[in-house]
PDB file of C-alpha atoms in Angstrom:
ATOM      1  CA  UNK F 172     -12.139  -1.027   5.770  1.00 93.00           C
ATOM      2  CA  UNK F 173      -8.790   0.172   4.441  1.00 97.00           C
ATOM      3  CA  UNK F 174      -6.006  -2.128   3.206  1.00 97.00           C
ATOM      4  CA  UNK F 175      -2.491  -1.102   4.272  1.00 98.00           C
ATOM      5  CA  UNK F 176       0.549  -2.917   2.822  1.00 97.00           C
ATOM      6  CA  UNK F 177       4.246  -2.777   3.630  1.00 97.00           C
ATOM      7  CA  UNK F 178       5.144  -2.898  -0.043  1.00 97.00           C
ATOM      8  CA  UNK F 179       8.943  -3.028   0.254  1.00 93.00           C
ATOM      9  CA  UNK F 180       9.062  -6.830   0.081  1.00 88.00           C
ATOM     10  CA  UNK F 181       5.583  -7.492  -1.288  1.00 96.00           C
ATOM     11  CA  UNK F 182       5.801  -9.535  -4.511  1.00 97.00           C
ATOM     12  CA  UNK F 183       4.468  -7.833  -7.639  1.00 96.00           C
ATOM     13  CA  UNK F 184       1.951 -10.610  -8.230  1.00 97.00           C
ATOM     14  CA  UNK F 185       0.397  -9.915  -4.810  1.00 98.00           C
ATOM     15  CA  UNK F 186       0.311  -6.173  -5.505  1.00 98.00           C
ATOM     16  CA  UNK F 187      -1.541  -6.859  -8.772  1.00 97.00           C
ATOM     17  CA  UNK F 188      -4.120  -8.959  -6.909  1.00 98.00           C
ATOM     18  CA  UNK F 189      -4.552  -6.177  -4.352  1.00 98.00           C
ATOM     19  CA  UNK F 190      -4.946  -3.568  -7.112  1.00 98.00           C
ATOM     20  CA  UNK F 191      -7.703  -5.596  -8.766  1.00 98.00           C
ATOM     21  CA  UNK F 192      -9.483  -6.291  -5.468  1.00 97.00           C
ATOM     22  CA  UNK F 193      -9.316  -2.650  -4.390  1.00 98.00           C
ATOM     23  CA  UNK F 194     -10.724  -1.456  -7.701  1.00 97.00           C
ATOM     24  CA  UNK F 195     -13.445  -4.111  -7.894  1.00 97.00           C
ATOM     25  CA  UNK F 196     -14.605  -3.675  -4.297  1.00 97.00           C
ATOM     26  CA  UNK F 197     -13.921   0.082  -4.127  1.00 97.00           C
ATOM     27  CA  UNK F 198     -11.757  -0.387  -1.028  1.00 97.00           C
ATOM     28  CA  UNK F 199      -9.003   2.083  -0.173  1.00 98.00           C
ATOM     29  CA  UNK F 200      -5.543   0.566  -0.633  1.00 98.00           C
ATOM     30  CA  UNK F 201      -2.340   2.246   0.528  1.00 98.00           C
ATOM     31  CA  UNK F 202       1.095   0.830  -0.224  1.00 98.00           C
ATOM     32  CA  UNK F 203       3.888   2.059   2.031  1.00 98.00           C
ATOM     33  CA  UNK F 204       7.482   1.703   0.815  1.00 97.00           C
ATOM     34  CA  UNK F 205      10.890   3.335   1.030  1.00 97.00           C
ATOM     35  CA  UNK F 206      10.885   4.129  -2.695  1.00 96.00           C
ATOM     36  CA  UNK F 207       8.297   5.471  -5.135  1.00 96.00           C
ATOM     37  CA  UNK F 208       5.992   2.785  -6.504  1.00 96.00           C
ATOM     38  CA  UNK F 209       4.048   2.584  -9.729  1.00 94.00           C
ATOM     39  CA  UNK F 210       0.384   2.198  -8.911  1.00 96.00           C
ATOM     40  CA  UNK F 211      -2.595   2.244 -11.249  1.00 96.00           C
ATOM     41  CA  UNK F 212      -4.613   5.419 -11.629  1.00 96.00           C
ATOM     42  CA  UNK F 213      -7.477   4.924  -9.203  1.00 96.00           C
ATOM     43  CA  UNK F 214      -9.418   6.944  -6.686  1.00 96.00           C
ATOM     44  CA  UNK F 215      -8.915   4.039  -4.273  1.00 98.00           C
ATOM     45  CA  UNK F 216      -5.193   3.286  -4.622  1.00 98.00           C
ATOM     46  CA  UNK F 217      -2.281   5.376  -3.403  1.00 97.00           C
ATOM     47  CA  UNK F 218       1.290   4.985  -2.238  1.00 97.00           C
ATOM     48  CA  UNK F 219       3.282   6.603   0.546  1.00 98.00           C
ATOM     49  CA  UNK F 220       7.081   6.922   0.515  1.00 98.00           C
ATOM     50  CA  UNK F 221       8.911   6.648   3.847  1.00 98.00           C
ATOM     51  CA  UNK F 222      12.634   6.793   4.650  1.00 97.00           C
ATOM     52  CA  UNK F 223      14.605   3.556   4.419  1.00 94.00           C
ATOM     53  CA  UNK F 224      15.321   1.518   7.512  1.00 93.00           C
ATOM     54  CA  UNK F 225      14.222  -1.475   9.507  1.00 93.00           C
ATOM     55  CA  UNK F 226      10.448  -1.468  10.200  1.00 94.00           C
ATOM     56  CA  UNK F 227      10.008   2.134   9.014  1.00 97.00           C
ATOM     57  CA  UNK F 228       7.112   1.191   6.702  1.00 97.00           C
ATOM     58  CA  UNK F 229       5.509  -0.975   9.397  1.00 96.00           C
ATOM     59  CA  UNK F 230       5.798   1.805  11.962  1.00 97.00           C
ATOM     60  CA  UNK F 231       4.257   4.311   9.534  1.00 97.00           C
ATOM     61  CA  UNK F 232       1.283   2.012   8.979  1.00 97.00           C
ATOM     62  CA  UNK F 233       0.788   1.600  12.716  1.00 97.00           C
ATOM     63  CA  UNK F 234       1.077   5.363  13.254  1.00 97.00           C
ATOM     64  CA  UNK F 235      -1.577   6.087  10.624  1.00 97.00           C
ATOM     65  CA  UNK F 236      -4.116   3.518  11.826  1.00 95.00           C
ATOM     66  CA  UNK F 237      -3.904   4.336  15.537  1.00 90.00           C
TER      67      UNK F 237
END
C-alpha cells in the first residue's frame, strides 16, 4: 500500500494525521503539490512538485500509479 495525496488543497491538520499514520504504520506517503512542501524527515514520507494548473497533481498521481 502507498498513500498518494493531492496536497494543494489538503488542510494542514489532515497532512499531520497522514504524517503520523505513515510513520507509525511504516507506509509510504507521497504528497503531490504545485509548490514545495515541508514534510517531516522520514524514510516513508516524500513530496513531489508539479507545475501549477487544473488537475496537474491529480494527473501526476494517476500517471505514477498506473
